[in-house]
């Protein structure tokens, strides 16, 4: 019973669906207000149901599989992708956040599994582009992979260094450690900045929306996708955004402790804060070129992440 | 691995249909090929069937952005053929609208450049402020896009004191905003990183390929019809030709923003020195046989109209050379050896107005390359037949 509740309601399917659509609305609204626009206003109060309406509309649209595409892959990928990010969502330490009792979804090493599950969508986007056999999709797919080589290492380094300081590979324990010593969050600020930028790149948002740069390669990876499959991919991106934000909140912002209700409030507040930062980055930058992404990632992000690692090691030495 | 990607005839980067065939190797463009003829409207032929006064409104519809510049080029030519001289106040008002149009066109371009570079916030901001100048144009002429203010021998509407004040106020707002855009365009790091060094067109190549307008001026050549061959009052108006010597898209952006400031200066000069008197003189209906070439510096570059008259009230021939057409050869040169990511920026940097430049179509068999001329009815029948058969042959290969 409890497992079913966990899988289907919170933080499983239902919660992730509702919250990710809300997060998309929030992101769109912030983005629009920063651009002097209104953003969604029509569906629901303040347009809050607009992402749901978009999802329903896409589900009802005609679904086309290009005759030259690899049909099995083409059809399977959106479903697998959604399943992957939803699974990743289960690992976010919300419900069973008691550090003393490890469970199926909270165990030593779950931070690595979560990072791994968050890398899979990139591979899925690449395969989706490749399976479409459209020149724009193929270029989009290769751009997805090229970018992966840039941001993945800084992301891993910066997310794992707070874990090193906490001395644990388990998200719930890391969060509990920082809740006990909140001042130790401050040395991780560089890592937080690096991780924010890397997550922005992972989510393919401006200035890293290169794989589906509309004015260059039309829809990029998603050029051939329509209807239900596109709806799944869009939902997948939203869930990925929520899960990544929750990961950053758990690692850098002290997690979501204090019982179910307080934990829920903290989850919403902290993830929305991260998403707000991501929206601001999206609004104030233009798209850069793929070679510039790699340049920035290895010239700035990776050294900064290593610097963060050094700081953590030094602090660990002093604390002992 | 080399392969072709088709940018157009339908593509999100293009606002109008044109076909750019890019041969790419990875992310690098190896060769570029431009094909026109998707938007041919037969305007020149239509002009031969309309009187001079009707043709003003026809030429205005050549372009949806620099509509006034085509109308001015035509009206200037027609006035010379009809041997009339518009009164000074009429001329001042005509070019007040022209400069306001330049402002709106350049602000529009800035937004488009931002959008092509994926910097949508810049796009939203510039287009919001463009509304200020659009409102001014609407107050002066009654229309936002096709102002229809020209007539043979002057302009159709006068300006009163209240409106004059409003325009000056609007210009102040715009000047302030443009300074902000100059700061962003020249200093926002992601934006500048995308523009600098992209689409190089060296000075000699720009001259050899006959580039015009901001594209040419960004290569360091101060070429401007308003300065080189002053018409109306441009000989006495205080303005400078904006140039840049970086020869890239950043230079073209800087030139356009500088031109905004020059246009504000010219508008200020016009409003301060507006002479009194009538705004138009009466024009005869028929022109003596003769021919005339009229040049005008449109926001996109030099706009040339050639008019030939045969003694009736209709021109025998009207030939329009829109600035975009002159910039195509240079565009191919700029695209070569660039990145795929830079295609929309480089192409947008000439500020293409594709329907302006569509003068002829050539029908060519896709497989044999053979040229044909067909009647329109025949062409239509062929197309209908082809699309009726289409479902049967879904997997037709790319014919080239």
XYZ file of C-alpha atoms in Angstrom:
720
model
C 0.000 0.000 0.000
C 2.683 2.412 1.000
C 4.762 1.451 -2.025
C 1.817 1.976 -4.352
C 1.229 5.379 -2.792
C 4.900 6.135 -3.224
C 4.984 5.061 -6.865
C 1.700 6.537 -8.005
C 1.004 9.581 -5.860
C 3.909 11.198 -4.048
C 6.589 11.627 -5.247
C 5.616 9.248 -8.038
C 3.565 9.620 -11.187
C 0.762 11.932 -10.107
C 2.871 14.377 -8.149
C 5.570 14.529 -10.801
C 3.019 15.131 -13.533
C 1.169 17.874 -11.670
C 4.261 19.509 -10.292
C 6.222 19.412 -13.546
C 3.368 21.079 -15.432
C 3.222 23.670 -12.681
C 6.992 24.127 -12.943
C 6.685 24.626 -16.691
C 3.991 27.247 -16.110
C 6.193 28.954 -13.520
C 9.174 28.920 -15.867
C 7.133 30.287 -18.743
C 5.585 32.986 -16.589
C 8.917 34.165 -15.172
C 10.497 34.082 -18.624
C 7.600 36.069 -20.069
C 7.578 38.684 -17.304
C 11.327 39.204 -17.729
C 10.674 39.827 -21.413
C 7.878 42.288 -20.721
C 5.203 39.862 -21.866
C 2.189 38.384 -20.070
C 2.900 34.697 -20.533
C 0.033 32.219 -20.282
C -3.147 33.885 -18.985
C -6.067 32.076 -20.508
C -6.418 28.498 -19.251
C -7.195 28.288 -15.556
C -6.440 31.068 -13.124
C -3.354 33.040 -14.291
C -3.043 30.469 -17.082
C -1.849 27.906 -14.607
C -3.391 25.026 -16.546
C -1.802 26.003 -19.859
C 0.900 23.272 -19.809
C -1.790 20.668 -19.035
C -3.897 22.009 -21.883
C -0.876 21.832 -24.201
C -0.265 18.253 -23.122
C -3.883 17.226 -23.723
C -3.925 18.983 -27.083
C -0.755 17.228 -28.221
C -2.113 13.875 -27.081
C -5.107 14.377 -29.352
C -3.058 15.370 -32.413
C -2.280 13.173 -35.359
C 0.693 10.946 -34.729
C 3.018 10.523 -37.693
C 5.871 8.051 -38.006
C 8.115 8.888 -40.959
C 8.209 5.953 -43.356
C 11.994 6.011 -43.470
C 12.497 6.150 -39.711
C 13.566 3.240 -37.550
C 10.038 2.532 -36.352
C 10.698 0.516 -33.202
C 13.206 2.991 -31.801
C 11.178 5.965 -32.937
C 8.058 4.752 -31.107
C 9.786 3.340 -28.072
C 12.099 6.217 -27.183
C 9.543 8.716 -25.808
C 8.063 6.068 -23.502
C 11.448 4.869 -22.283
C 12.578 8.456 -21.799
C 9.567 9.341 -19.696
C 9.998 6.153 -17.653
C 13.653 6.994 -17.018
C 13.022 10.487 -15.684
C 10.044 9.328 -13.606
C 12.264 6.671 -12.046
C 14.816 9.359 -11.348
C 12.040 11.301 -9.647
C 11.516 8.467 -7.180
C 15.061 8.864 -5.901
C 14.493 12.435 -4.749
C 14.599 12.156 -0.932
C 11.203 13.447 0.122
C 9.001 10.876 1.794
C 11.334 8.495 3.599
C 13.814 11.150 4.469
C 14.830 9.542 7.738
C 18.583 9.028 7.262
C 18.700 6.089 9.635
C 16.551 3.735 7.586
C 17.796 2.982 4.096
C 15.115 1.704 1.715
C 14.542 0.811 -1.915
C 14.586 4.427 -2.988
C 17.083 5.795 -0.519
C 20.319 3.884 -0.234
C 24.016 4.515 -0.217
C 24.999 5.557 -3.731
C 21.602 6.831 -4.860
C 23.157 10.176 -5.846
C 25.242 8.368 -8.463
C 22.207 6.452 -9.713
C 20.243 9.691 -9.935
C 23.007 11.392 -11.932
C 23.181 8.358 -14.181
C 19.427 8.346 -14.748
C 19.619 12.053 -15.560
C 22.290 11.364 -18.202
C 20.121 8.842 -19.994
C 17.716 11.416 -21.518
C 20.667 12.856 -23.435
C 21.324 9.485 -25.010
C 17.624 9.104 -25.720
C 17.506 12.478 -27.463
C 20.490 11.480 -29.576
C 18.893 8.165 -30.551
C 15.591 9.932 -31.257
C 17.357 12.306 -33.627
C 19.222 9.491 -35.271
C 16.151 7.260 -35.649
C 14.218 10.045 -37.381
C 16.616 10.010 -40.385
C 15.956 13.669 -41.078
C 18.997 15.870 -41.779
C 17.898 18.384 -39.146
C 17.287 15.626 -36.593
C 20.662 14.048 -37.253
C 22.457 17.359 -36.787
C 20.399 17.935 -33.629
C 21.287 14.461 -32.362
C 25.004 14.912 -32.894
C 24.812 18.301 -31.195
C 23.165 16.652 -28.168
C 26.080 14.245 -27.844
C 28.736 16.881 -28.497
C 27.297 19.025 -25.736
C 27.228 16.052 -23.360
C 31.030 15.910 -23.513
C 31.134 19.501 -22.362
C 28.800 19.728 -19.375
C 28.721 16.201 -17.945
C 32.107 16.233 -16.222
C 31.649 19.640 -14.525
C 28.160 18.576 -13.415
C 29.390 15.352 -11.832
C 32.367 17.046 -10.171
C 30.312 19.883 -8.752
C 27.445 17.711 -7.502
C 29.734 15.133 -5.943
C 31.927 17.580 -4.029
C 29.238 18.459 -1.412
C 28.722 14.713 -1.078
C 32.436 14.368 -0.358
C 32.215 17.015 2.338
C 29.232 15.267 3.890
C 31.045 11.963 3.644
C 28.119 10.086 2.196
C 26.821 8.912 -1.171
C 23.232 8.960 -0.024
C 21.053 12.001 -0.783
C 19.077 11.828 2.457
C 22.264 11.698 4.516
C 23.895 14.535 2.585
C 20.813 16.680 3.149
C 20.729 15.750 6.850
C 24.416 16.640 7.195
C 23.885 20.136 5.788
C 20.736 20.646 7.828
C 22.825 19.978 10.917
C 25.615 22.349 9.791
C 24.012 24.949 7.489
C 27.140 27.136 7.460
C 28.961 24.476 5.473
C 26.626 25.203 2.543
C 28.523 28.426 1.905
C 31.780 26.891 0.636
C 29.732 24.997 -1.962
C 28.509 28.148 -3.706
C 30.976 27.824 -6.601
C 29.808 24.278 -7.147
C 26.204 25.443 -7.057
C 26.861 27.993 -9.799
C 28.677 25.440 -11.947
C 25.926 22.875 -11.406
C 23.243 25.434 -12.312
C 24.915 26.186 -15.623
C 25.524 22.498 -16.338
C 21.895 21.676 -15.558
C 20.831 24.479 -17.874
C 22.895 22.794 -20.587
C 21.505 19.370 -19.728
C 17.971 20.690 -20.052
C 18.916 22.305 -23.390
C 17.670 25.755 -22.474
C 19.049 29.076 -23.692
C 22.001 29.708 -23.994
C 22.420 25.971 -24.582
C 19.301 25.272 -26.678
C 21.620 24.349 -29.529
C 20.260 20.828 -30.286
C 16.862 22.230 -31.159
C 17.849 25.749 -32.242
C 14.706 26.709 -34.082
C 16.196 29.192 -36.518
C 19.059 26.903 -37.514
C 17.809 23.332 -37.631
C 14.026 23.689 -37.253
C 13.007 21.314 -34.439
C 16.397 19.621 -34.189
C 15.985 16.276 -32.503
C 12.211 16.628 -32.361
C 11.666 17.710 -35.989
C 9.843 14.510 -36.945
C 8.028 13.993 -33.651
C 4.389 14.935 -33.331
C 1.286 14.111 -31.343
C 1.573 11.777 -28.372
C 5.292 11.197 -28.776
C 6.068 14.893 -28.740
C 3.787 15.295 -25.718
C 5.765 12.578 -23.926
C 9.062 14.234 -24.805
C 7.825 17.585 -23.545
C 6.576 16.072 -20.318
C 9.903 14.296 -20.041
C 11.794 17.573 -20.300
C 9.566 19.113 -17.630
C 10.028 16.189 -15.246
C 13.754 16.290 -15.928
C 13.768 19.959 -14.987
C 11.940 19.270 -11.716
C 14.161 16.323 -10.814
C 17.362 18.218 -11.620
C 16.130 21.163 -9.571
C 15.281 18.815 -6.712
C 18.740 17.227 -6.953
C 20.406 20.637 -6.725
C 18.112 21.587 -3.847
C 18.898 18.357 -1.984
C 22.639 18.674 -2.441
C 23.259 22.419 -2.290
C 20.288 23.850 -0.396
C 19.915 21.467 2.497
C 17.231 19.109 1.226
C 13.682 18.732 2.444
C 13.644 17.675 6.090
C 11.162 18.128 8.911
C 8.357 15.679 8.307
C 6.073 15.154 5.289
C 4.262 18.507 5.292
C 7.253 20.729 6.013
C 9.311 18.612 3.621
C 6.761 19.145 0.874
C 6.740 22.892 1.425
C 10.517 22.951 1.367
C 10.601 20.856 -1.790
C 8.306 23.265 -3.620
C 10.040 26.398 -2.346
C 13.566 25.184 -3.033
C 12.899 23.675 -6.460
C 11.005 26.797 -7.504
C 13.977 28.877 -6.409
C 16.298 26.777 -8.580
C 13.872 26.925 -11.505
C 13.623 30.693 -11.062
C 17.404 30.971 -11.378
C 17.307 28.759 -14.479
C 14.594 30.987 -16.007
C 16.627 34.118 -15.348
C 19.646 32.578 -17.079
C 17.378 31.686 -19.977
C 16.037 35.221 -20.260
C 19.266 37.197 -20.102
C 21.367 35.234 -22.578
C 21.375 34.471 -26.267
C 22.149 31.116 -27.814
C 25.848 30.335 -28.192
C 27.547 28.091 -30.722
C 28.362 24.446 -30.086
C 32.148 25.035 -30.152
C 31.684 27.863 -27.646
C 29.803 25.498 -25.313
C 32.703 23.073 -25.240
C 35.108 25.982 -24.807
C 33.188 27.421 -21.846
C 32.691 23.990 -20.274
C 36.363 23.022 -20.300
C 37.904 26.467 -19.875
C 35.648 27.676 -17.064
C 33.239 25.131 -15.666
C 35.598 22.171 -15.283
C 38.429 24.158 -13.580
C 35.880 25.819 -11.284
C 34.468 22.409 -10.370
C 37.977 21.176 -9.602
C 38.585 24.280 -7.503
C 35.404 23.457 -5.604
C 36.744 19.962 -5.023
C 39.982 21.406 -3.600
C 38.069 23.711 -1.284
C 36.009 20.776 -0.035
C 39.116 18.681 0.586
C 40.793 21.537 2.473
C 37.713 22.104 4.652
C 37.480 18.410 5.342
C 41.091 18.514 6.513
C 40.376 21.437 8.877
C 37.237 19.873 10.270
C 38.994 16.717 11.272
C 30.534 13.086 -44.428
C 29.142 15.764 -46.709
C 25.437 16.209 -47.052
C 22.973 18.855 -48.123
C 20.579 20.515 -45.773
C 17.761 22.532 -47.259
C 17.187 25.888 -45.571
C 13.912 26.868 -47.161
C 11.694 27.363 -49.052
C 9.954 26.786 -45.718
C 12.123 27.165 -42.618
C 11.682 28.903 -39.265
C 14.679 31.156 -39.907
C 13.084 32.552 -43.044
C 10.225 34.985 -42.948
C 9.658 34.635 -46.661
C 10.250 31.758 -49.060
C 13.713 31.379 -50.540
C 15.824 28.275 -50.894
C 19.331 28.080 -49.483
C 20.993 24.766 -50.238
C 23.826 24.203 -47.832
C 26.438 21.543 -48.400
C 27.725 20.834 -44.920
C 30.485 18.743 -43.474
C 29.792 18.274 -39.785
C 28.947 21.759 -38.569
C 30.887 23.573 -41.309
C 29.333 24.888 -44.507
C 31.333 23.889 -47.568
C 29.135 25.389 -50.237
C 26.022 27.511 -50.474
C 23.518 27.937 -53.244
C 20.667 30.443 -53.340
C 17.537 29.831 -55.376
C 14.874 32.457 -55.904
C 11.497 32.592 -57.505
C 9.146 31.349 -54.818
C 7.463 34.689 -54.316
C 7.156 36.192 -57.775
C 4.137 38.486 -58.103
C 4.574 40.097 -61.497
C 4.496 43.633 -60.092
C 6.522 45.176 -62.922
C 4.101 43.905 -65.540
C 1.170 45.129 -63.454
C 2.749 48.591 -63.272
C 2.533 48.912 -67.049
C -1.258 48.720 -66.832
C -1.693 51.387 -64.161
C -1.428 55.165 -64.295
C 1.377 57.046 -62.533
C -0.755 57.941 -59.548
C -1.992 54.354 -59.159
C 1.537 53.080 -59.432
C 2.567 54.947 -56.278
C 0.285 52.663 -54.295
C 1.429 49.646 -56.251
C 5.132 50.269 -55.698
C 4.393 50.850 -52.031
C 3.286 47.228 -51.915
C 6.579 45.879 -53.250
C 7.799 45.645 -49.680
C 5.963 45.312 -46.410
C 8.677 46.916 -44.295
C 10.349 49.593 -46.398
C 7.137 50.338 -48.299
C 7.760 54.081 -48.242
C 11.234 53.801 -49.776
C 9.863 52.160 -52.923
C 7.091 54.715 -53.143
C 9.622 57.558 -52.726
C 11.925 56.131 -55.374
C 9.038 55.818 -57.800
C 7.515 59.207 -56.997
C 10.851 60.997 -57.383
C 11.324 59.434 -60.803
C 7.761 60.086 -61.903
C 7.983 63.715 -60.758
C 11.062 64.214 -62.914
C 9.250 62.671 -65.881
C 6.187 64.856 -65.288
C 8.491 67.881 -64.814
C 7.043 69.047 -61.512
C 8.827 70.175 -58.378
C 7.195 69.369 -55.032
C 7.023 72.286 -52.538
C 9.614 72.358 -49.789
C 7.199 71.501 -46.983
C 5.991 68.485 -48.940
C 9.549 67.250 -49.394
C 10.337 67.683 -45.714
C 7.258 65.708 -44.679
C 7.950 62.986 -47.223
C 11.417 62.441 -45.843
C 10.252 62.740 -42.249
C 8.149 59.654 -42.897
C 11.099 58.094 -44.720
C 13.422 58.552 -41.749
C 10.799 57.299 -39.293
C 10.466 54.280 -41.536
C 14.219 53.742 -41.399
C 13.986 53.824 -37.601
C 11.187 51.257 -37.549
C 12.977 49.038 -40.045
C 16.254 49.059 -38.117
C 14.524 48.410 -34.787
C 12.718 45.526 -36.437
C 15.999 44.193 -37.751
C 17.623 44.392 -34.324
C 14.818 42.260 -32.937
C 15.142 39.754 -35.761
C 18.905 39.539 -35.204
C 18.270 38.864 -31.521
C 15.784 36.145 -32.372
C 18.092 34.508 -34.904
C 20.830 34.480 -32.278
C 18.414 32.852 -29.820
C 18.304 36.001 -27.682
C 14.540 36.350 -27.489
C 14.525 38.902 -24.676
C 16.280 41.401 -26.940
C 13.699 40.641 -29.624
C 10.788 41.333 -27.276
C 12.314 44.592 -26.003
C 13.144 46.082 -29.398
C 9.784 45.195 -30.821
C 8.025 46.730 -27.851
C 9.853 50.011 -28.432
C 9.277 49.790 -32.156
C 5.606 50.336 -31.325
C 6.486 53.930 -30.376
C 7.613 54.761 -33.906
C 4.770 52.725 -35.419
C 2.319 54.846 -33.433
C 4.020 58.025 -34.653
C 3.708 56.843 -38.248
C 0.065 56.020 -37.681
C -0.553 59.479 -36.245
C 1.105 61.137 -39.248
C -0.336 59.042 -42.042
C -3.218 57.032 -40.592
C -1.493 53.726 -41.319
C 1.104 51.592 -39.607
C 2.714 49.919 -42.608
C 1.583 51.277 -45.955
C 1.577 54.977 -45.151
C 0.242 56.076 -48.555
C 1.450 59.586 -47.853
C 3.169 60.239 -51.186
C 1.464 61.755 -54.122
C 2.802 63.153 -57.371
C 4.053 66.615 -56.477
C 4.202 66.307 -52.703
C 2.458 64.550 -49.851
C -1.203 63.978 -49.006
C -1.317 65.037 -45.374
C -0.049 67.990 -43.392
C 1.351 68.136 -39.884
C 0.013 70.382 -37.102
C 1.798 71.815 -34.080
C 0.398 69.260 -31.568
C 1.547 66.332 -33.682
C 4.966 67.931 -34.136
C 5.392 68.011 -30.352
C 4.262 64.402 -30.023
C 6.798 63.243 -32.586
C 9.588 65.077 -30.759
C 8.544 63.423 -27.480
C 8.446 59.988 -29.129
C 11.899 60.543 -30.607
C 13.277 61.366 -27.155
C 11.990 58.043 -25.811
C 13.442 56.165 -28.760
C 16.817 57.866 -28.440
C 17.057 56.799 -24.815
C 16.090 53.204 -25.605
C 18.510 53.018 -28.549
C 21.401 53.949 -26.296
C 20.492 50.982 -24.124
C 20.404 48.687 -27.171
C 23.757 49.981 -28.317
C 25.129 48.966 -24.929
C 23.588 45.492 -25.138
C 24.436 44.935 -28.806
C 28.065 45.797 -28.182
C 28.594 44.264 -24.737
C 26.238 41.366 -23.822
C 28.813 38.525 -23.866
C 26.751 35.670 -25.353
C 25.310 38.004 -27.990
C 28.648 39.519 -29.005
C 30.269 36.070 -29.037
C 27.717 35.045 -31.626
C 28.120 38.143 -33.828
C 31.844 38.954 -33.806
C 33.882 37.442 -36.617
C 30.835 35.849 -38.239
C 30.109 36.284 -41.960
C 33.347 38.024 -42.928
C 33.129 40.193 -46.038
C 36.426 41.976 -46.694
C 36.386 45.465 -48.181
C 37.580 44.434 -51.664
C 35.123 41.547 -51.908
C 32.263 43.794 -50.790
C 33.095 46.184 -53.650
C 33.656 43.427 -56.200
C 30.351 41.721 -55.351
C 28.418 45.023 -55.421
C 27.054 44.815 -51.887
C 24.872 47.745 -50.827
C 23.564 49.419 -47.714
C 24.624 48.502 -44.178
C 26.338 45.345 -45.501
C 28.680 47.484 -47.575
C 29.084 50.182 -44.915
C 30.030 47.560 -42.321
C 32.943 46.667 -44.589
C 34.272 50.180 -44.153
C 32.964 51.843 -47.317
C 30.965 55.033 -46.638
C 28.479 54.599 -49.441
C 25.112 56.267 -49.024
C 22.949 57.724 -51.772
C 21.793 60.444 -49.399
C 25.390 61.676 -49.146
C 26.846 60.710 -52.530
C 23.984 61.986 -54.672
C 21.984 64.297 -52.389
C 18.325 64.675 -53.291
C 15.613 66.757 -51.608
C 17.189 68.478 -48.591
C 19.795 65.851 -47.735
C 22.546 68.152 -48.974
C 21.932 70.507 -46.029
C 20.735 68.032 -43.376
C 23.304 67.346 -40.654
C 24.113 63.643 -40.680
C 27.049 61.345 -41.105
C 27.347 58.049 -42.921
C 27.682 55.332 -40.293
C 30.403 52.811 -41.031
C 32.226 50.020 -39.257
C 35.449 48.280 -40.238
C 34.986 44.873 -38.612
C 33.426 43.460 -41.822
C 31.253 41.017 -39.826
C 27.733 40.695 -38.442
C 28.696 42.690 -35.357
C 29.749 45.544 -37.679
C 26.413 45.370 -39.490
C 24.612 45.573 -36.146
C 26.694 48.546 -35.043
C 26.117 50.335 -38.359
C 22.369 49.925 -38.031
C 22.278 51.197 -34.463
C 24.452 54.177 -35.431
C 22.102 54.870 -38.322
C 19.255 55.001 -35.835
C 20.968 57.934 -34.131
C 21.599 59.646 -37.488
C 17.914 59.251 -38.315
C 16.922 60.818 -34.992
C 19.190 63.732 -35.875
C 17.619 64.125 -39.329
C 14.075 63.921 -37.890
C 15.006 66.599 -35.349
C 16.378 68.789 -38.153
C 13.202 68.352 -40.208
C 10.885 69.169 -37.320
C 12.921 72.215 -36.333
C 13.235 73.661 -39.848
C 9.836 72.697 -41.221
C 9.058 75.415 -43.825
C 5.531 76.751 -44.154
C 3.474 76.642 -47.319
C 1.533 74.071 -49.304
C 2.396 70.387 -49.098
C 1.703 69.487 -52.718
C 1.348 70.920 -56.208
C -1.010 69.729 -58.880
C 0.480 67.184 -61.219
C -0.327 66.635 -64.909
C -1.680 63.245 -65.890
C 0.570 62.464 -68.832
C 4.342 62.437 -69.063
C 6.430 63.324 -72.118
C 8.296 60.396 -73.668
C 11.547 59.804 -71.854
C 13.251 57.703 -69.251
C 14.550 58.279 -65.772
C 16.550 56.464 -63.125
C 15.652 57.273 -59.560
C 17.818 56.275 -56.604
C 16.929 56.235 -52.958
C 18.753 54.965 -49.884
C 16.291 52.480 -48.405
C 16.973 51.052 -44.916
C 18.452 47.992 -46.637
C 20.573 49.880 -49.157
C 20.392 51.559 -52.511
C 17.022 51.195 -54.159
C 16.871 51.872 -57.916
C 13.749 52.481 -59.979
C 13.941 52.871 -63.745
C 10.865 54.348 -65.414
C 10.294 54.746 -69.135
C 7.377 56.764 -70.403
C 5.802 56.803 -73.856
C 3.666 59.929 -73.680
C 0.584 58.337 -72.121
C -0.562 58.372 -68.495
C 0.968 54.930 -67.914
C 4.663 54.031 -67.775
C 5.874 51.837 -70.598
C 8.297 50.029 -68.341
C 9.105 50.059 -64.640
C 12.196 48.257 -63.452
C 12.924 47.899 -59.754
C 16.305 46.865 -58.377
C 15.696 46.198 -54.692
C 18.733 46.320 -52.363
C 18.329 42.701 -51.256
C 18.999 41.452 -54.775
C 22.319 43.287 -54.864
C 23.359 41.621 -51.613
C 22.773 37.989 -52.633
C 26.185 37.375 -54.269
C 27.914 38.720 -51.161
C 25.744 36.468 -48.967
C 26.978 33.311 -50.694
C 30.533 34.476 -50.077
C 29.790 35.212 -46.410
C 28.133 31.842 -45.809
C 30.980 29.768 -47.192
C 33.154 28.121 -44.509
C 30.902 29.353 -41.728
C 29.039 27.240 -39.191
C 25.509 25.906 -39.568
C 24.676 27.871 -36.436
C 25.575 31.089 -38.263
C 23.375 30.600 -41.337
C 20.341 32.459 -39.958
C 22.491 35.274 -38.568
C 24.509 35.812 -41.742
C 21.450 35.664 -43.917
C 19.470 37.939 -41.620
C 22.369 40.411 -41.491
C 21.715 41.580 -45.049
C 18.171 42.268 -43.806
C 16.695 40.245 -46.649
C 13.396 41.292 -48.111
C 12.793 38.423 -50.446
C 9.561 39.502 -52.082
C 11.185 42.873 -52.942
C 13.853 41.096 -54.922
C 11.670 38.648 -56.828
C 11.657 40.031 -60.357
C 11.546 36.999 -62.655
C 10.978 33.309 -62.471
C 12.702 30.743 -64.573
C 11.162 27.323 -64.953
C 13.719 24.620 -65.067
C 13.279 20.875 -65.125
C 14.691 19.513 -61.881
C 16.339 16.491 -63.444
C 17.526 17.659 -66.850
C 18.121 21.347 -66.139
C 16.203 22.258 -69.280
C 14.575 25.715 -69.378
C 10.977 26.111 -70.415
C 8.392 28.830 -70.674
C 4.809 27.878 -69.941
C 1.498 29.626 -69.539
C 0.201 30.116 -66.029
C -2.850 27.922 -66.681
C -0.594 25.107 -67.850
C 1.630 25.454 -64.790
C -1.382 25.250 -62.548
C -2.698 22.157 -64.284
C 0.682 20.442 -63.919
C 0.803 21.231 -60.221
C -2.715 19.948 -59.627
C -1.978 16.727 -61.444
C 1.232 16.213 -59.544
C -0.417 16.621 -56.173
C -3.244 14.284 -57.127
C -0.669 11.580 -57.795
C 1.375 12.376 -54.705
C 0.078 9.820 -52.127
C 1.118 6.975 -54.411
C 4.747 8.043 -54.387
C 5.499 9.062 -50.839
C 9.087 7.969 -50.894
C 10.264 9.998 -53.849
C 13.943 10.781 -53.392
C 15.233 14.339 -53.282
C 15.387 15.214 -56.984
C 18.799 16.872 -56.945
